Amino acid sequence: MYSFLKLAVSALTVLQAAVVDCAPTPVENSNSGELDRRAPTITTVDRRLFKIDGKTQYFAGMFARVWGFGNTNDPSKTVDVYYQTLNSTGQYINYDPKNGIARLDYAVRRAEYYGIKLILPLLNNYDDLGGINTYTNVYGGTHNGFYTNAAAQAAYKRYIKFIVQRYQSSTAIFSWELCNEPICPGCAASIITKWASDTSAYIKSLDSRHMVSLGDEGWLTSTSAYLPNADGSHAYTGYNGVDFEKNLAIPTIDYGTFHLYADQWGYNYTWGNTWAQQHNAIGKKLGKPVVFEEYAVQAGPDRLGAVSKWQDTVLSKTSLAGDMNWQFGTNFPSGNNPYDNYALFYGTSDFKVLATDHAAAMSRKTPTANL
């Protein structure tokens, strides 16, 4: 899923409200007014969970995925925030404080202040905010060819280096994410697996302390046919060129991700429970954490019941390390801007049940569970 976000920090504003009982309160030094940074630490893997600021725990809502990408091929036609220009004259970072990298700087600083951890995807599969095609527009080829296009990959790695080196000392960074929902329709799954292996190893060469994830939707292939209820339907065919199990086995991928939009994918809501348990089983097999990174039902009478059941499955039937609603909507003075029809708005009854209450329940879950 994607969002046409204009203000990265808006996600943090709502997330702070969601985790008021779970996240640390900012601590001010009484002499200087500077943030006391003794408590926050770099998050690490602890078996199938994460050690977050010294505590091994499950989570829901303690993190925010804030886009670390924002590309354009033509700044004159770009009305939103963007961080990078790619065109025939070269590759440039946008340092304009109004709509450039300063906006992401601010989001990172505020996350540090409020004790919120950030997942930074470094690329988007989709065209929104400048995705893969902003590279292929300049360096040639197609979307599917991006993963093996040497010139495009060199440019992408230059951008990776810029972002990673800019924020690698921050304790707010939870992980670097290779791409938001990478796919290569009709390709052999080995193409993305090799790309993920090479790119994650490159990031680790720059920053060995922070974790790395792929950011995929968790598509499965026939190699996962051993899983209960892997029925050979679309999610299990490998058509999108993604093999979740093989990607999770990459040594420089620290944890797995999967997403769920049952209504978009042609499945009933009950199937979402199966999808969560299948990814939990793969995580258990490989001994790595797995995060239910995006899930949602569109606003309406079905949302609360369907999503509550998915969350109950995560809590009672899996050892998934955490889960993250897509997405929190911000209440602007000019009115609500949902971005898409999946947004949960602070102050609503759905927000209380699916965000605040669920985050508290996950934080209480015994970290020794091995389901």
XYZ file of C-alpha atoms in Angstrom:
371
model
C 0.000 0.000 0.000
C 1.154 3.557 -0.475
C 0.199 7.019 0.620
C 0.660 10.439 -0.940
C 2.035 11.904 2.287
C 3.042 15.546 2.226
C 4.236 15.862 5.792
C 6.284 13.033 7.258
C 5.925 14.288 10.801
C 2.119 14.090 10.695
C 2.333 10.327 11.164
C 4.373 10.877 14.310
C 1.791 13.245 15.761
C -0.936 10.633 15.604
C 1.325 7.759 16.615
C 2.308 9.594 19.782
C -1.351 9.602 20.786
C -1.717 5.894 19.949
C 1.076 4.792 22.235
C 0.682 7.210 25.107
C 0.667 4.298 27.591
C 3.465 2.384 25.901
C 6.124 4.823 24.658
C 8.561 6.687 26.918
C 7.833 10.284 27.809
C 10.459 12.767 26.580
C 12.910 13.665 29.312
C 14.224 17.213 29.429
C 17.512 18.117 31.063
C 16.593 20.748 33.627
C 19.769 22.727 33.028
C 19.981 22.938 29.249
C 16.585 21.898 27.932
C 18.308 19.254 25.796
C 16.840 15.784 25.508
C 18.372 13.287 27.902
C 19.455 10.481 25.549
C 20.669 7.973 28.147
C 17.718 5.597 27.744
C 17.234 5.160 23.962
C 19.464 2.582 22.287
C 19.779 0.933 18.890
C 17.102 -1.771 18.532
C 18.416 -5.300 18.004
C 17.054 -8.780 17.309
C 16.491 -11.056 20.297
C 15.562 -14.473 18.872
C 12.122 -13.919 17.285
C 11.533 -10.561 18.980
C 13.305 -7.228 19.298
C 15.167 -5.654 22.175
C 13.815 -2.119 22.202
C 15.684 0.311 24.476
C 16.971 -2.601 26.533
C 13.660 -4.479 26.830
C 12.729 -7.562 24.819
C 9.050 -7.229 23.965
C 6.223 -7.514 21.504
C 4.949 -4.283 20.005
C 2.073 -2.595 18.219
C 2.105 1.074 17.376
C 5.482 1.945 18.900
C 6.959 2.447 15.455
C 6.189 4.592 12.428
C 7.086 3.897 8.837
C 8.125 7.285 7.523
C 9.053 7.407 3.868
C 12.807 7.772 3.435
C 12.292 8.171 -0.318
C 10.929 11.033 -2.376
C 12.139 11.261 -5.953
C 11.320 13.387 -8.961
C 12.585 13.594 -12.510
C 11.373 17.195 -12.888
C 11.245 19.489 -9.825
C 9.281 22.100 -11.794
C 6.349 19.691 -11.956
C 6.586 18.523 -8.336
C 4.262 20.138 -5.799
C 5.049 17.836 -2.873
C 8.012 17.168 -0.662
C 10.871 15.478 -2.508
C 14.397 14.571 -1.442
C 16.105 13.656 -4.688
C 16.106 14.679 -8.355
C 17.122 12.190 -11.024
C 17.442 13.410 -14.613
C 19.769 13.502 -17.605
C 22.033 16.064 -15.918
C 22.678 14.006 -12.811
C 21.469 13.044 -9.348
C 20.807 15.789 -6.785
C 19.603 16.084 -3.194
C 16.961 18.727 -2.452
C 18.215 20.838 0.463
C 15.371 23.373 0.297
C 14.105 23.640 3.909
C 10.528 24.018 2.728
C 10.165 20.804 0.756
C 13.478 18.947 0.915
C 15.495 16.658 3.150
C 15.055 19.035 6.094
C 11.517 17.700 6.416
C 12.843 14.198 7.045
C 15.475 15.616 9.403
C 12.679 17.117 11.466
C 10.706 13.872 11.571
C 13.764 11.997 12.826
C 14.455 14.610 15.505
C 10.862 14.522 16.750
C 10.917 10.742 16.824
C 14.045 10.888 18.977
C 12.323 13.342 21.289
C 9.227 11.205 21.787
C 10.971 7.848 21.931
C 9.327 6.622 18.714
C 11.195 4.230 16.443
C 11.218 4.781 12.684
C 11.320 2.323 9.814
C 12.698 4.161 6.787
C 11.843 2.622 3.397
C 14.428 3.819 0.893
C 12.421 3.210 -2.275
C 8.826 2.893 -3.428
C 7.579 0.241 -5.821
C 4.851 2.637 -6.969
C 5.044 5.954 -8.785
C 3.696 7.924 -5.827
C 6.422 10.125 -4.370
C 8.779 8.916 -7.071
C 9.269 5.195 -7.128
C 11.249 2.692 -9.149
C 10.270 4.335 -12.421
C 12.077 7.566 -11.534
C 15.258 5.503 -11.871
C 14.303 3.667 -15.050
C 13.119 6.913 -16.655
C 16.725 8.078 -16.491
C 18.792 4.903 -16.704
C 16.612 2.960 -19.121
C 14.678 -0.259 -19.038
C 11.402 -1.184 -17.383
C 10.109 -1.475 -13.855
C 10.941 -5.188 -13.785
C 14.395 -4.523 -15.198
C 15.266 -2.136 -12.369
C 16.510 -4.939 -10.123
C 19.248 -5.935 -12.572
C 19.944 -2.543 -14.175
C 23.529 -1.733 -13.177
C 23.250 2.034 -13.711
C 19.946 2.273 -11.824
C 21.333 0.195 -8.976
C 24.431 2.376 -8.732
C 22.237 5.472 -8.449
C 20.005 3.802 -5.898
C 23.030 2.847 -3.813
C 24.281 6.428 -3.908
C 20.963 7.520 -2.441
C 21.084 4.716 0.135
C 24.542 5.877 1.204
C 23.336 9.455 1.603
C 20.353 8.514 3.793
C 22.105 5.863 5.874
C 25.117 8.024 6.646
C 22.860 10.967 7.477
C 20.889 9.115 10.166
C 22.991 6.123 11.183
C 23.839 7.599 14.585
C 20.170 8.112 15.488
C 18.581 5.839 18.081
C 15.208 6.631 16.493
C 16.025 4.469 13.476
C 14.516 1.018 13.929
C 15.530 -0.306 10.516
C 16.371 0.509 6.950
C 13.858 -0.948 4.500
C 14.880 -1.744 0.917
C 11.551 -0.903 -0.721
C 7.880 -0.425 -0.004
C 6.199 -3.539 -1.451
C 8.768 -4.565 -4.073
C 7.386 -6.831 -6.781
C 8.521 -8.070 -10.188
C 5.377 -9.507 -11.816
C 6.073 -12.561 -13.928
C 9.743 -12.702 -12.905
C 11.567 -15.567 -11.277
C 11.595 -14.968 -7.506
C 15.380 -15.357 -7.578
C 15.700 -11.872 -9.145
C 14.346 -10.019 -6.104
C 16.069 -12.452 -3.735
C 19.464 -11.676 -5.291
C 18.703 -7.948 -5.336
C 17.653 -8.036 -1.685
C 20.765 -9.988 -0.752
C 23.122 -7.604 -2.564
C 21.405 -4.411 -1.389
C 21.015 -5.452 2.238
C 24.685 -6.470 2.342
C 25.602 -3.034 0.979
C 23.609 -1.316 3.732
C 25.261 -3.498 6.360
C 28.653 -2.423 4.991
C 27.655 1.182 5.710
C 25.882 0.605 9.020
C 26.274 -2.715 10.816
C 24.320 -1.626 13.903
C 20.843 -0.966 12.553
C 18.588 -3.682 11.219
C 17.557 -4.167 7.598
C 14.244 -5.443 6.226
C 12.918 -5.969 2.700
C 9.482 -4.317 3.086
C 7.612 -6.855 0.967
C 3.991 -7.976 1.194
C 5.016 -11.527 2.067
C 3.983 -13.280 -1.151
C 4.557 -17.042 -1.077
C 5.425 -19.615 -3.723
C 5.093 -23.341 -4.244
C 8.136 -23.823 -1.976
C 5.793 -22.961 0.920
C 3.158 -25.510 -0.104
C 3.867 -27.420 3.124
C 2.022 -24.711 5.063
C -1.542 -25.493 6.189
C -4.140 -23.982 3.820
C -1.578 -22.919 1.218
C -4.146 -23.594 -1.475
C -2.289 -22.519 -4.612
C -4.381 -19.378 -5.099
C -2.841 -16.033 -6.107
C -0.973 -15.360 -2.851
C 0.882 -18.672 -3.189
C 1.781 -18.713 -6.891
C 4.897 -16.546 -6.841
C 3.472 -14.461 -9.692
C 4.691 -11.220 -8.104
C 8.274 -12.456 -8.117
C 8.575 -12.582 -4.331
C 9.416 -15.630 -2.201
C 8.964 -14.562 1.413
C 10.640 -17.654 2.845
C 13.785 -17.428 0.734
C 14.065 -13.694 1.312
C 13.776 -14.115 5.071
C 16.645 -16.606 4.931
C 19.034 -13.943 3.574
C 21.697 -13.441 6.290
C 21.677 -9.638 5.966
C 17.878 -9.404 6.258
C 17.213 -9.156 9.992
C 13.460 -9.692 10.021
C 10.560 -10.357 7.685
C 7.530 -8.261 6.794
C 4.150 -9.056 5.337
C 1.038 -7.030 4.501
C -2.671 -7.802 4.228
C -5.417 -6.218 2.117
C -7.865 -9.083 1.840
C -10.512 -7.075 -0.002
C -8.048 -5.858 -2.632
C -6.527 -9.287 -3.136
C -9.807 -11.151 -3.589
C -9.839 -13.026 -0.274
C -12.389 -13.042 2.519
C -11.518 -11.435 5.811
C -11.250 -14.768 7.627
C -8.354 -15.737 5.369
C -6.344 -12.958 6.998
C -5.964 -15.117 10.099
C -4.484 -17.900 7.962
C -2.099 -15.455 6.271
C -0.801 -14.267 9.649
C -0.320 -17.789 10.984
C 1.493 -18.924 7.839
C 4.053 -16.132 8.120
C 4.444 -16.848 11.799
C 5.219 -20.490 10.927
C 7.936 -19.449 8.486
C 9.453 -17.115 11.070
C 9.484 -19.944 13.586
C 11.085 -22.298 11.056
C 13.888 -19.839 10.293
C 14.203 -18.463 13.827
C 13.758 -14.827 12.804
C 11.324 -12.065 13.803
C 8.399 -11.349 11.499
C 6.382 -8.116 11.557
C 2.789 -7.790 10.332
C 3.772 -4.479 8.808
C 0.572 -3.304 7.102
C -3.022 -4.429 7.427
C -6.356 -2.709 7.073
C -10.002 -2.879 6.109
C -11.648 0.147 4.547
C -13.720 2.363 6.824
C -17.187 0.902 7.249
C -19.187 -1.657 9.202
C -16.789 -4.556 8.477
C -13.587 -2.947 9.718
C -13.767 -3.293 13.480
C -14.833 -6.934 13.472
C -12.393 -8.109 10.802
C -9.326 -6.265 12.067
C -10.042 -7.177 15.708
C -9.976 -10.866 14.755
C -6.642 -10.465 12.965
C -5.219 -8.739 16.027
C -6.572 -11.478 18.306
C -4.820 -14.049 16.110
C -1.539 -12.157 16.411
C -1.914 -11.947 20.186
C -3.026 -15.474 21.015
C -1.908 -17.739 18.177
C 1.433 -16.379 16.977
C 4.777 -15.082 18.083
C 4.830 -12.400 15.428
C 7.100 -9.715 16.854
C 4.658 -6.904 16.218
C 2.017 -5.433 13.979
C 1.271 -2.037 12.463
C -2.060 -0.644 11.293
C -2.229 0.995 7.895
C -2.564 3.852 8.516
C -3.129 6.651 11.027
C -4.978 9.690 9.699
C -4.209 13.196 10.919
C -6.786 15.730 12.065
C -5.751 18.970 10.378
C -7.304 22.330 11.317
C -8.683 22.487 7.790
C -10.318 19.084 8.179
C -9.473 15.423 7.960
C -7.402 14.203 5.052
C -7.623 10.410 5.018
C -5.168 9.881 2.096
C -7.057 6.662 1.451
C -10.150 4.989 2.857
C -8.159 2.789 5.223
C -7.059 5.538 7.631
C -7.765 5.320 11.363
C -8.342 8.737 12.907
C -7.334 9.650 16.413
C -10.300 10.146 18.736
C -12.582 7.652 17.001
C -13.878 4.458 18.599
C -12.070 2.359 15.975
C -8.808 4.105 16.836
C -9.218 3.341 20.528
C -9.879 -0.368 19.963
C -7.543 -1.077 17.042
C -4.681 1.238 17.968
C -4.535 2.273 21.638
C -6.064 -0.822 23.257
C -4.279 -3.253 20.976
C -0.912 -1.549 21.532
C -1.399 -1.920 25.291
C -2.337 -5.600 24.918
C 0.739 -6.330 22.820
C 3.007 -4.595 25.316
C 1.630 -6.851 28.082
C 2.222 -10.067 26.131
C 4.825 -12.329 27.736
C 7.982 -12.140 25.635
C 8.859 -15.787 26.266
C 5.868 -17.052 24.248
C 6.936 -19.363 21.416
C 3.858 -19.981 19.279
